[in-house]
Short mmCIF file of C-alpha atoms in Angstrom, two decimals:
data_model
loop_
_atom_site.label_atom_id
_atom_site.label_comp_id
_atom_site.label_asym_id
_atom_site.label_seq_id
_atom_site.Cartn_x
_atom_site.Cartn_y
_atom_site.Cartn_z
CA MET A 1 125.58 60.23 30.94
CA VAL A 2 122.06 59.82 29.52
CA ALA A 3 120.63 62.30 32.04
CA PHE A 4 123.40 64.79 31.29
CA ALA A 5 122.96 64.41 27.52
CA MET A 6 119.18 64.80 27.77
CA ALA A 7 119.54 67.97 29.83
CA ALA A 8 122.09 69.45 27.43
CA ALA A 9 119.88 68.59 24.44
CA VAL A 10 116.88 70.36 25.95
CA SER A 11 119.07 73.42 26.61
CA TRP A 12 120.00 73.35 22.93
CA LEU A 13 116.28 73.45 22.07
CA LEU A 14 115.58 76.05 24.79
CA PRO A 15 118.66 78.28 25.21
CA PHE A 16 119.07 79.23 28.84
CA ALA A 17 118.10 82.74 29.98
CA PRO A 18 117.64 83.41 33.70
CA ARG A 19 114.09 84.53 34.38
CA VAL A 20 113.14 83.84 38.02
CA HIS A 21 114.36 85.81 41.05
CA ASP A 22 116.02 82.74 42.54
CA GLU A 23 118.03 82.06 39.40
CA PHE A 24 119.68 85.48 39.47
CA SER A 25 120.54 84.95 43.13
CA TYR A 26 122.18 81.61 42.28
CA LEU A 27 124.12 83.30 39.48
CA LEU A 28 125.48 85.78 42.01
CA ALA A 29 126.38 82.94 44.39
CA ALA A 30 128.12 80.89 41.67
CA ASP A 31 130.03 83.91 40.34
CA THR A 32 131.14 84.67 43.90
CA VAL A 33 132.54 81.14 44.22
CA LEU A 34 134.28 81.46 40.85
CA HIS A 35 135.97 84.58 42.25
CA GLY A 36 137.33 82.43 45.06
CA ARG A 37 135.18 83.70 47.92
CA LEU A 38 131.90 83.06 49.72
CA SER A 39 130.72 86.67 49.90
CA ASN A 40 131.59 90.04 48.38
CA PRO A 41 132.34 93.43 49.91
CA ALA A 42 129.22 95.54 50.29
CA PRO A 43 129.24 98.61 47.99
CA GLN A 44 129.36 101.98 49.71
CA LEU A 45 126.16 103.00 47.91
CA TRP A 46 124.14 99.80 48.24
CA GLN A 47 120.49 100.91 48.29
CA PRO A 48 119.89 101.11 44.47
CA PHE A 49 121.38 97.62 43.98
CA GLN A 50 118.89 95.86 46.27
CA SER A 51 116.96 92.99 44.75
CA PHE A 52 115.24 89.73 45.61
CA HIS A 53 116.94 86.89 47.52
CA ILE A 54 120.23 88.73 48.06
CA VAL A 55 121.74 90.63 50.99
CA LEU A 56 123.82 93.77 50.69
CA GLN A 57 124.58 94.41 54.36
CA PRO A 58 126.95 93.57 56.01
CA SER A 59 128.21 91.85 52.84
CA TYR A 60 126.97 91.36 49.29
CA ALA A 61 125.86 87.77 48.70
CA SER A 62 123.06 85.38 47.80
CA LYS A 63 120.85 84.08 50.58
CA TYR A 64 120.97 80.49 49.31
CA PRO A 65 123.02 77.54 50.64
CA LEU A 66 126.22 76.35 48.97
CA GLY A 67 125.15 72.96 47.61
CA LEU A 68 123.67 73.81 44.23
CA THR A 69 125.84 76.95 44.08
CA LEU A 70 129.03 74.88 43.92
CA LEU A 71 127.65 72.73 41.11
CA VAL A 72 126.42 75.76 39.12
CA ALA A 73 129.87 77.31 39.49
CA LEU A 74 131.50 74.05 38.31
CA GLY A 75 129.22 73.77 35.27
CA TRP A 76 129.73 77.44 34.45
CA GLY A 77 133.50 77.07 34.64
CA LEU A 78 133.64 73.85 32.60
CA PHE A 79 131.02 74.48 29.91
CA GLY A 80 130.64 78.26 29.82
CA THR A 81 127.00 78.32 30.88
CA PRO A 82 125.66 78.21 34.45
CA VAL A 83 122.80 75.85 33.56
CA ALA A 84 125.44 73.18 32.86
CA GLY A 85 125.60 72.77 36.63
CA CYS A 86 122.04 71.47 36.45
CA TRP A 87 123.05 69.05 33.69
CA LEU A 88 125.71 67.69 36.02
CA ALA A 89 123.18 67.54 38.86
CA ALA A 90 120.82 65.53 36.63
CA GLY A 91 123.56 62.98 36.01
CA ILE A 92 124.45 62.81 39.69
CA CYS A 93 120.80 62.30 40.64
CA ALA A 94 120.14 59.58 38.05
CA SER A 95 123.32 57.76 39.13
CA SER A 96 122.43 58.10 42.82
CA ILE A 97 118.93 56.73 42.25
CA THR A 98 120.40 53.82 40.29
CA TRP A 99 122.73 53.05 43.22
CA MET A 100 119.82 53.33 45.64
CA LEU A 101 117.71 50.89 43.61
CA ALA A 102 120.62 48.43 43.41
CA GLY A 103 120.24 48.06 47.19
CA LEU A 104 116.63 46.96 46.69
CA THR A 105 116.41 45.05 43.46
CA SER A 106 118.47 43.59 40.63
CA ARG A 107 121.00 45.73 38.78
CA ARG A 108 118.94 45.50 35.59
CA TRP A 109 115.89 47.04 37.24
CA ALA A 110 118.10 49.56 39.03
CA VAL A 111 119.53 50.79 35.72
CA LEU A 112 116.08 50.91 34.15
CA GLY A 113 114.82 52.97 37.11
CA GLY A 114 117.73 55.38 36.71
CA LEU A 115 117.00 55.71 32.99
CA LEU A 116 113.35 56.46 33.67
CA VAL A 117 114.46 59.37 35.86
CA ALA A 118 117.06 60.53 33.33
CA CYS A 119 114.41 60.77 30.58
CA HIS A 120 111.56 62.10 32.72
CA PRO A 121 110.05 65.13 30.88
CA PRO A 122 108.72 67.25 33.79
CA LEU A 123 111.88 66.73 35.85
CA GLN A 124 114.19 67.53 32.96
CA LEU A 125 112.27 70.69 32.11
CA ALA A 126 111.77 71.85 35.71
CA TRP A 127 115.22 71.05 37.08
CA SER A 128 117.70 70.85 34.19
CA GLN A 129 116.75 74.17 32.56
CA ASN A 130 116.21 76.20 35.71
CA LEU A 131 118.61 77.08 38.50
CA MET A 132 115.80 76.39 41.00
CA SER A 133 116.81 72.76 40.66
CA GLY A 134 115.99 69.87 42.96
CA TRP A 135 118.30 67.33 41.31
CA LEU A 136 121.04 67.59 43.93
CA THR A 137 118.62 67.42 46.87
CA ALA A 138 117.01 64.33 45.33
CA ALA A 139 120.49 62.84 44.86
CA GLY A 140 121.27 63.37 48.55
CA SER A 141 117.99 61.71 49.51
CA ALA A 142 118.74 58.76 47.19
CA LEU A 143 122.25 58.27 48.61
CA LEU A 144 120.92 58.31 52.16
CA ALA A 145 118.11 55.90 51.28
CA GLY A 146 120.50 53.57 49.42
CA GLY A 147 122.76 53.47 52.47
CA VAL A 148 119.79 52.72 54.73
CA PHE A 149 118.64 49.88 52.45
CA ARG A 150 122.08 48.28 52.69
CA LEU A 151 122.62 48.90 56.40
CA ARG A 152 119.34 47.17 57.22
CA ARG A 153 120.92 43.88 56.10
CA ARG A 154 124.50 44.16 57.31
CA HIS A 155 127.08 46.70 58.33
CA SER A 156 129.11 48.32 55.56
CA GLN A 157 131.55 51.17 56.00
CA LEU A 158 130.97 52.17 52.38
CA ALA A 159 127.20 52.28 52.86
CA ALA A 160 127.63 54.26 56.08
CA GLY A 161 129.96 56.74 54.37
CA ILE A 162 127.61 57.24 51.42
CA SER A 163 124.70 57.70 53.84
CA GLY A 164 126.71 60.45 55.50
CA LEU A 165 127.39 61.98 52.07
CA GLY A 166 123.66 61.99 51.40
CA ILE A 167 122.99 63.74 54.71
CA GLY A 168 125.69 66.30 53.91
CA ILE A 169 124.21 67.03 50.47
CA LEU A 170 120.75 67.47 52.00
CA ALA A 171 122.19 69.86 54.61
CA ILE A 172 123.81 72.18 52.05
CA THR A 173 120.92 72.17 49.56
CA ARG A 174 117.60 72.14 51.46
CA PRO A 175 118.43 72.28 55.21
CA PHE A 176 114.86 72.07 56.52
CA GLU A 177 113.50 69.42 54.16
CA GLY A 178 116.86 67.61 54.35
CA LEU A 179 116.69 67.40 58.14
CA VAL A 180 113.16 66.00 57.93
CA ALA A 181 114.21 63.41 55.32
CA THR A 182 117.22 62.39 57.44
CA LEU A 183 115.05 61.84 60.51
CA LEU A 184 112.44 59.91 58.55
CA LEU A 185 114.94 57.59 56.87
CA SER A 186 116.61 57.04 60.23
CA LEU A 187 113.23 55.90 61.57
CA VAL A 188 112.82 53.64 58.52
CA CYS A 189 116.19 52.03 59.26
CA TRP A 190 115.31 51.65 62.95
CA GLY A 191 111.94 50.11 62.08
CA LEU A 192 113.49 47.62 59.64
CA TRP A 193 115.77 46.45 62.49
CA HIS A 194 112.72 45.34 64.47
CA ARG A 195 114.13 41.85 64.97
CA ARG A 196 117.33 43.15 66.52
CA SER A 197 117.74 43.85 70.21
CA LEU A 198 118.15 47.43 71.45
CA ALA A 199 121.80 46.79 72.24
CA ASN A 200 122.37 45.45 68.72
CA LYS A 201 120.67 48.50 67.16
CA LEU A 202 122.79 50.91 69.17
CA TRP A 203 125.96 48.98 68.29
CA SER A 204 125.06 49.12 64.58
CA ILE A 205 124.59 52.89 64.81
CA ALA A 206 127.88 53.32 66.66
CA ARG A 207 129.72 51.35 63.97
CA ALA A 208 128.22 53.51 61.21
CA VAL A 209 128.98 56.88 62.86
CA PRO A 210 132.74 57.15 62.10
CA ALA A 211 132.35 56.68 58.33
CA ALA A 212 129.21 58.81 58.13
CA SER A 213 130.57 61.63 60.27
CA MET A 214 133.30 62.74 57.83
CA PRO A 215 131.04 63.98 54.98
CA ILE A 216 128.55 65.35 57.50
CA ALA A 217 131.29 67.31 59.26
CA THR A 218 132.50 68.65 55.90
CA ALA A 219 129.01 69.88 55.05
CA LEU A 220 128.57 71.52 58.45
CA SER A 221 131.96 73.20 58.07
CA LEU A 222 130.90 74.65 54.72
CA ILE A 223 127.69 75.96 56.29
CA LEU A 224 129.60 77.62 59.13
CA LEU A 225 132.13 79.16 56.73
CA GLN A 226 129.35 80.60 54.60
CA ASN A 227 127.56 81.92 57.70
CA TRP A 228 130.71 83.70 58.87
CA ALA A 229 131.53 85.09 55.42
CA VAL A 230 128.03 86.49 54.76
CA THR A 231 126.56 87.39 58.16
CA GLY A 232 129.68 87.59 60.35
CA ARG A 233 128.10 85.10 62.76
CA LEU A 234 128.64 81.33 62.77
CA GLY A 235 125.12 80.65 64.02
CA GLN A 236 123.24 82.85 61.55
CA MET A 237 122.60 81.68 58.01
CA SER A 238 122.39 84.09 55.10
CA TYR A 239 118.79 82.95 54.58
CA GLN A 240 117.91 83.97 58.15
CA LEU A 241 119.60 87.36 57.72
CA HIS A 242 117.68 88.00 54.51
CA GLU A 243 114.36 87.20 56.18
CA GLN A 244 115.16 89.56 59.05
CA GLN A 245 115.94 92.35 56.61
CA TYR A 246 113.20 91.81 54.02
CA GLY A 247 110.75 89.09 55.04
CA VAL A 248 107.17 90.10 55.84
CA ALA A 249 105.47 86.72 55.62
CA PRO A 250 106.83 83.97 57.89
CA LEU A 251 108.34 80.84 56.38
CA PHE A 252 105.80 78.53 58.01
CA VAL A 253 102.00 78.55 57.99
CA PHE A 254 101.80 78.68 61.79
CA GLY A 255 104.02 81.79 62.02
CA GLN A 256 103.18 85.48 62.33
CA GLN A 257 103.58 88.44 60.00
CA GLN A 258 106.70 90.46 60.81
CA VAL A 259 108.07 93.95 60.22
CA PRO A 260 111.40 93.70 58.36
CA ALA A 261 114.42 95.86 59.11
CA MET A 262 114.25 97.61 55.71
CA GLU A 263 110.73 98.79 56.51
CA THR A 264 111.98 100.42 59.70
CA LEU A 265 114.94 102.02 57.92
CA GLY A 266 112.86 103.15 54.94
CA GLN A 267 115.56 101.91 52.59
CA TRP A 268 113.96 99.25 50.46
CA PRO A 269 112.80 99.74 46.86
CA ALA A 270 109.11 99.99 46.02
CA VAL A 271 109.06 96.86 43.85
CA VAL A 272 110.75 94.73 46.51
CA ARG A 273 108.30 96.06 49.09
CA ASP A 274 105.36 95.35 46.77
CA PHE A 275 106.55 91.78 46.36
CA HIS A 276 106.81 91.10 50.09
CA TYR A 277 103.60 92.90 51.04
CA GLY A 278 101.84 91.59 47.94
CA TRP A 279 102.50 88.15 46.46
CA SER A 280 104.50 86.83 49.42
CA LEU A 281 102.11 88.02 52.15
CA ASP A 282 99.06 86.99 50.11
CA SER A 283 100.50 83.48 49.83
CA PHE A 284 100.87 83.31 53.60
CA ARG A 285 97.34 84.58 54.27
CA GLN A 286 95.93 81.92 51.95
CA ARG A 287 97.88 79.24 53.77
CA ALA A 288 97.90 80.46 57.38
CA GLY A 289 96.83 78.11 60.17
CA PHE A 290 95.58 74.55 60.20
CA VAL A 291 93.25 74.95 57.22
CA GLY A 292 96.10 76.45 55.23
CA TRP A 293 98.30 73.50 56.15
CA LEU A 294 95.64 71.16 54.77
CA LYS A 295 95.57 73.24 51.59
CA GLY A 296 99.33 72.88 51.38
CA ILE A 297 99.01 69.11 51.51
CA GLY A 298 96.60 69.25 48.58
CA GLU A 299 98.90 71.59 46.65
CA SER A 300 101.87 69.28 47.30
CA MET A 301 99.92 66.31 45.98
CA ALA A 302 98.93 68.34 42.90
CA VAL A 303 102.59 69.24 42.25
CA LEU A 304 103.58 65.58 42.49
CA TRP A 305 100.65 64.58 40.29
CA ASP A 306 102.17 66.70 37.51
CA LEU A 307 104.98 64.11 37.41
CA ARG A 308 102.36 61.57 36.37
CA ILE A 309 103.38 58.20 34.92
CA LEU A 310 106.69 57.48 36.64
CA LEU A 311 106.21 59.03 40.04
CA THR A 312 102.48 58.95 40.73
CA LEU A 313 100.57 56.52 38.55
CA LEU A 314 103.09 53.67 38.69
CA PRO A 315 103.40 53.57 42.51
CA LEU A 316 99.60 53.74 42.81
CA ALA A 317 98.95 51.22 40.04
CA THR A 318 101.37 48.68 41.50
CA ILE A 319 100.48 49.09 45.18
CA GLY A 320 98.99 45.61 45.16
CA TRP A 321 102.45 44.19 44.47
CA TRP A 322 104.63 46.31 46.78
CA GLY A 323 102.04 47.08 49.45
CA ARG A 324 102.40 43.67 51.10
CA PHE A 325 106.09 44.09 51.96
CA GLN A 326 107.57 45.82 54.97
CA LEU A 327 110.26 48.00 53.40
CA PRO A 328 107.96 49.61 50.79
CA GLN A 329 105.38 50.21 53.52
CA TRP A 330 107.94 52.08 55.63
CA LEU A 331 109.11 54.01 52.57
CA ALA A 332 105.57 55.01 51.61
CA ALA A 333 104.92 56.16 55.18
CA ALA A 334 108.12 58.24 55.12
CA ALA A 335 107.06 59.85 51.82
CA ALA A 336 103.63 60.69 53.25
CA LEU A 337 105.16 62.23 56.40
CA GLN A 338 107.67 64.24 54.34
CA ILE A 339 104.78 65.72 52.35
CA LEU A 340 102.86 66.53 55.55
CA VAL A 341 105.84 68.37 57.03
CA SER A 342 106.74 70.16 53.79
CA ALA A 343 103.16 71.45 53.63
CA SER A 344 103.90 73.55 56.72
CA VAL A 345 106.02 75.86 54.53
CA CYS A 346 104.02 78.77 53.10
CA TRP A 347 104.90 77.99 49.48
CA VAL A 348 104.86 74.75 47.50
CA PHE A 349 107.37 74.14 44.73
CA LEU A 350 108.61 70.91 43.19
CA HIS A 351 112.18 71.32 44.49
CA TYR A 352 110.79 71.58 48.04
CA LEU A 353 109.54 68.00 47.56
CA ALA A 354 112.78 66.73 46.01
CA PRO A 355 113.63 64.32 48.90
CA VAL A 356 110.45 62.35 48.11
CA ILE A 357 111.28 61.75 44.43
CA PRO A 358 113.78 58.84 44.91
CA TRP A 359 111.40 57.10 47.29
CA LEU A 360 108.58 57.25 44.73
CA VAL A 361 110.96 55.89 42.09
CA ALA A 362 111.82 53.00 44.44
CA LEU A 363 108.12 52.18 44.94
CA ALA A 364 107.52 52.30 41.17
CA ALA A 365 110.52 50.06 40.40
CA LEU A 366 109.63 47.55 43.11
CA GLY A 367 106.01 47.44 42.01
CA LEU A 368 106.86 46.93 38.34
CA ARG A 369 109.42 44.24 39.04
CA ARG A 370 107.15 42.23 41.30
CA MET A 371 104.19 42.68 38.97
CA PHE A 372 106.17 41.30 36.02
CA ARG A 373 107.51 38.44 38.13
CA VAL A 374 103.92 37.42 38.88
CA PHE A 375 103.00 37.73 35.19
CA VAL A 376 106.00 35.65 34.10
CA LYS A 377 105.26 32.95 36.69
CA ALA A 378 101.66 32.80 35.46
CA LYS A 379 103.01 32.61 31.89
CA TRP A 380 101.03 35.67 30.87
CA VAL A 381 104.20 37.27 29.52
CA SER A 382 107.64 35.99 28.57
CA VAL A 383 110.80 36.84 30.49
CA SER A 384 111.94 39.35 27.85
CA GLN A 385 108.68 41.31 27.56
CA PRO A 386 109.22 43.47 30.69
CA GLN A 387 112.36 44.86 29.07
CA TYR A 388 110.38 45.75 25.94
CA PHE A 389 107.76 47.46 28.09
CA ILE A 390 110.38 49.59 29.86
CA GLY A 391 112.02 50.34 26.51
CA MET A 392 108.74 51.62 25.10
CA LEU A 393 108.19 53.72 28.22
CA LEU A 394 111.63 55.31 27.76
CA VAL A 395 110.89 56.09 24.10
CA ALA A 396 107.53 57.61 25.03
CA GLN A 397 109.15 59.75 27.72
CA THR A 398 111.80 61.01 25.30
CA MET A 399 109.15 61.98 22.75
CA LEU A 400 107.14 63.79 25.43
CA LEU A 401 110.29 65.61 26.52
CA VAL A 402 110.84 66.96 23.00
CA LEU A 403 107.18 68.02 22.69
CA HIS A 404 107.17 69.76 26.08
CA SER A 405 110.41 71.56 25.21
CA LEU A 406 108.99 72.95 21.98
CA ARG A 407 105.78 74.02 23.72
CA ASN A 408 107.65 75.85 26.48
CA ALA A 409 109.67 77.87 23.96
CA ASP A 410 106.81 80.41 23.65
CA ASP A 411 106.31 80.98 27.37
CA ASP A 412 105.74 84.68 28.25
CA LEU A 413 108.27 84.62 31.07
CA ASN A 414 110.85 83.30 28.64
CA ALA A 415 110.07 86.22 26.31
CA TRP A 416 110.76 88.76 29.06
CA ALA A 417 113.99 87.02 30.01
CA ARG A 418 115.17 87.09 26.41
CA HIS A 419 114.58 90.87 26.27
CA ARG A 420 116.79 91.39 29.30
CA LEU A 421 119.47 89.06 27.97
CA ARG A 422 119.43 90.79 24.58
CA ILE A 423 119.91 94.26 26.06
CA ALA A 424 122.66 93.02 28.37
CA GLN A 425 124.52 91.45 25.43
CA GLU A 426 124.16 94.59 23.32
CA LEU A 427 125.61 96.75 26.09
CA GLU A 428 128.48 94.32 26.62
CA GLN A 429 129.43 94.71 22.96
CA LEU A 430 129.84 98.47 23.39
CA PRO A 431 133.14 99.92 24.62
CA GLY A 432 133.52 101.01 28.23
CA GLN A 433 131.38 100.30 31.28
CA HIS A 434 127.68 100.99 31.59
CA LEU A 435 125.24 101.85 34.37
CA VAL A 436 121.57 101.14 33.63
CA LEU A 437 118.90 102.92 35.70
CA VAL A 438 115.78 100.75 35.53
CA HIS A 439 112.33 102.40 35.61
CA TYR A 440 109.09 100.47 36.13
CA SER A 441 105.50 101.49 35.42
CA ALA A 442 102.76 101.46 38.06
CA GLY A 443 101.49 98.05 36.93
CA HIS A 444 104.88 96.36 36.87
CA ASN A 445 104.96 92.56 37.30
CA VAL A 446 107.13 92.00 40.38
CA HIS A 447 108.23 88.62 39.03
CA GLN A 448 110.04 90.26 36.09
CA GLU A 449 113.04 91.79 37.83
CA TRP A 450 115.80 93.52 35.85
CA VAL A 451 118.04 94.70 38.70
CA TYR A 452 120.52 91.93 39.32
CA ASN A 453 124.31 91.97 39.16
CA LEU A 454 127.17 89.52 39.51
CA ALA A 455 129.88 89.40 42.17
CA ASP A 456 132.34 92.12 41.11
CA LEU A 457 130.45 95.39 40.95
CA LYS A 458 133.56 97.46 40.26
CA ALA A 459 134.72 95.49 37.22
CA ALA A 460 131.27 94.65 35.81
CA LYS A 461 130.77 95.67 32.21
CA VAL A 462 127.08 96.40 32.89
CA LEU A 463 125.63 97.50 36.22
CA TRP A 464 121.88 97.38 36.81
CA ALA A 465 120.42 99.77 39.40
CA ARG A 466 117.04 101.14 40.42
CA GLY A 467 116.14 104.54 39.04
CA GLU A 468 113.04 105.14 41.15
CA ARG A 469 114.42 107.62 43.72
CA SER A 470 116.03 110.93 42.85
CA ASP A 471 118.34 110.85 45.89
CA TRP A 472 119.69 107.45 44.87
CA ASN A 473 120.01 108.55 41.23
CA SER A 474 122.02 111.67 42.01
CA ARG A 475 124.44 109.73 44.21
CA LEU A 476 124.78 107.00 41.56
CA ILE A 477 125.49 109.48 38.78
CA ASP A 478 128.03 111.34 40.91
CA GLN A 479 129.81 108.08 41.70
CA TYR A 480 129.80 106.50 38.23
CA ARG A 481 129.68 109.32 35.67
CA ALA A 482 133.47 109.45 35.32
CA THR A 483 133.80 105.74 34.53
CA HIS A 484 130.41 104.62 33.16
CA SER A 485 127.96 105.59 30.46
CA VAL A 486 124.60 106.07 32.18
CA TRP A 487 121.47 104.66 30.54
CA GLU A 488 117.78 104.79 31.36
CA LEU A 489 115.63 101.72 30.73
CA ALA A 490 111.84 101.73 30.41
CA ALA A 491 111.31 98.11 31.39
CA ASP A 492 107.54 97.79 31.01
CA GLU A 493 107.10 98.91 27.41
CA PRO A 494 105.98 96.17 24.97
CA VAL A 495 109.55 96.16 23.68
CA PRO A 496 111.76 97.49 26.51
CA SER A 497 113.71 100.55 25.34
CA ILE A 498 117.00 101.94 26.60
CA GLU A 499 118.49 105.40 26.02
CA LEU A 500 121.55 107.31 27.13
CA MET A 501 120.78 109.80 29.87
CA PRO A 502 121.06 113.30 28.33
CA GLY A 503 123.94 115.43 29.54
CA VAL A 504 125.54 112.70 31.65
CA GLY A 505 127.89 110.87 29.34
CA THR A 506 128.43 109.12 26.04
CA VAL A 507 129.55 105.67 25.16
CA ARG A 508 133.27 105.59 25.90
CA GLY A 509 135.39 105.20 22.80
CA ASP A 510 132.46 105.76 20.42
#
């Protein structure tokens, strides 16, 4: 509840406006789910509606998995804003981390650890106000870790079932990083059973499989259903299809540059091509090969360092207290290996590292608890002082969260997003339906994309399309002039301007 309330409060300070390519793709995915389907029929004229992180052939859909999509759709349906799904995810993650910590330490320290996550400024700003959220992935990692911590001591069907739920959440949010985290935590569990015989280990695994298999099977079923709905093939994910159609840079640093299908067909828009042959390919070239992998490790550490007090300084500062024990050692090794493997991906973002977050919280909580136990035994502090320390840390985090929120309000990317949202709202207030042909200047910023639509293209009040090619424009106007007012948008002016296209139509009912 605290995590949810904090997230909602920050959204009140910083009203949500989608601004990143991925967010618009998640909006499409969530709106598709709210329409009761996993993909949408491809429009007959699909070329002008192409954009980043979506596919339009053979169906119209987002390339992203279902995990966060389902939560965004739920938050959108319940609270009227898609970012509410991230508020819910924040609450789920904080609760999951609390449950994980309760398998390691006392309930008091478990709750305090969950509160530290709930009030963490960088996480709340990065994941609760942005649809590129890692909350749900971190929750899956925490549930799996909490199950492992309990299963190391004794068999529990509940722990096995929740471990399976964690694996399922990882599979439908971040499949690659989730698979790595699942394998690493399985090795942690196996290593913590070092005193058991091989037969006993195998028997423990066999007993856990039935309870764990149900949520895992559900997640795999959802993946297969989405594959079939979007690509028409059970074994091909929408992400894979998108990369075949548009991807130039490989996903991993040891891959090779490829020629996408849209290049061969000559059907992709200039801005989308510029993005893939520009920013995306440049990122790969900077990270290609072994040296690039080492750079990725450094970048991953820098991203985690931005989380500072809770997730970097505290585990490092208290290593003398948790470093002597076996379970924290295994957990620290798993976190290090997860970072090493994640660095093989060409790009580094915080939500790519989400599986590591609960493990760092566990190391911080264990270190603090054992440090204060030593201090209390030495009579350097009283029993109640650790609670005061954690209370002050929570207050400091909350104050930092407010300050960071106010500072981020003037971000340039937020300003662009507000322009797009303003124009969309103004058009929605006008009678009739509207088609907006978007024009970019030669120096357009490829990260400021206007052409995105929701699931139902036929019923949409406002349709955004690319106005860069005369053949596409003439076909669009012929198709929509009887039902839509056609507008032209100059997107790269200091204040983007929009005008009715002369001689095509007027605002219906005006």
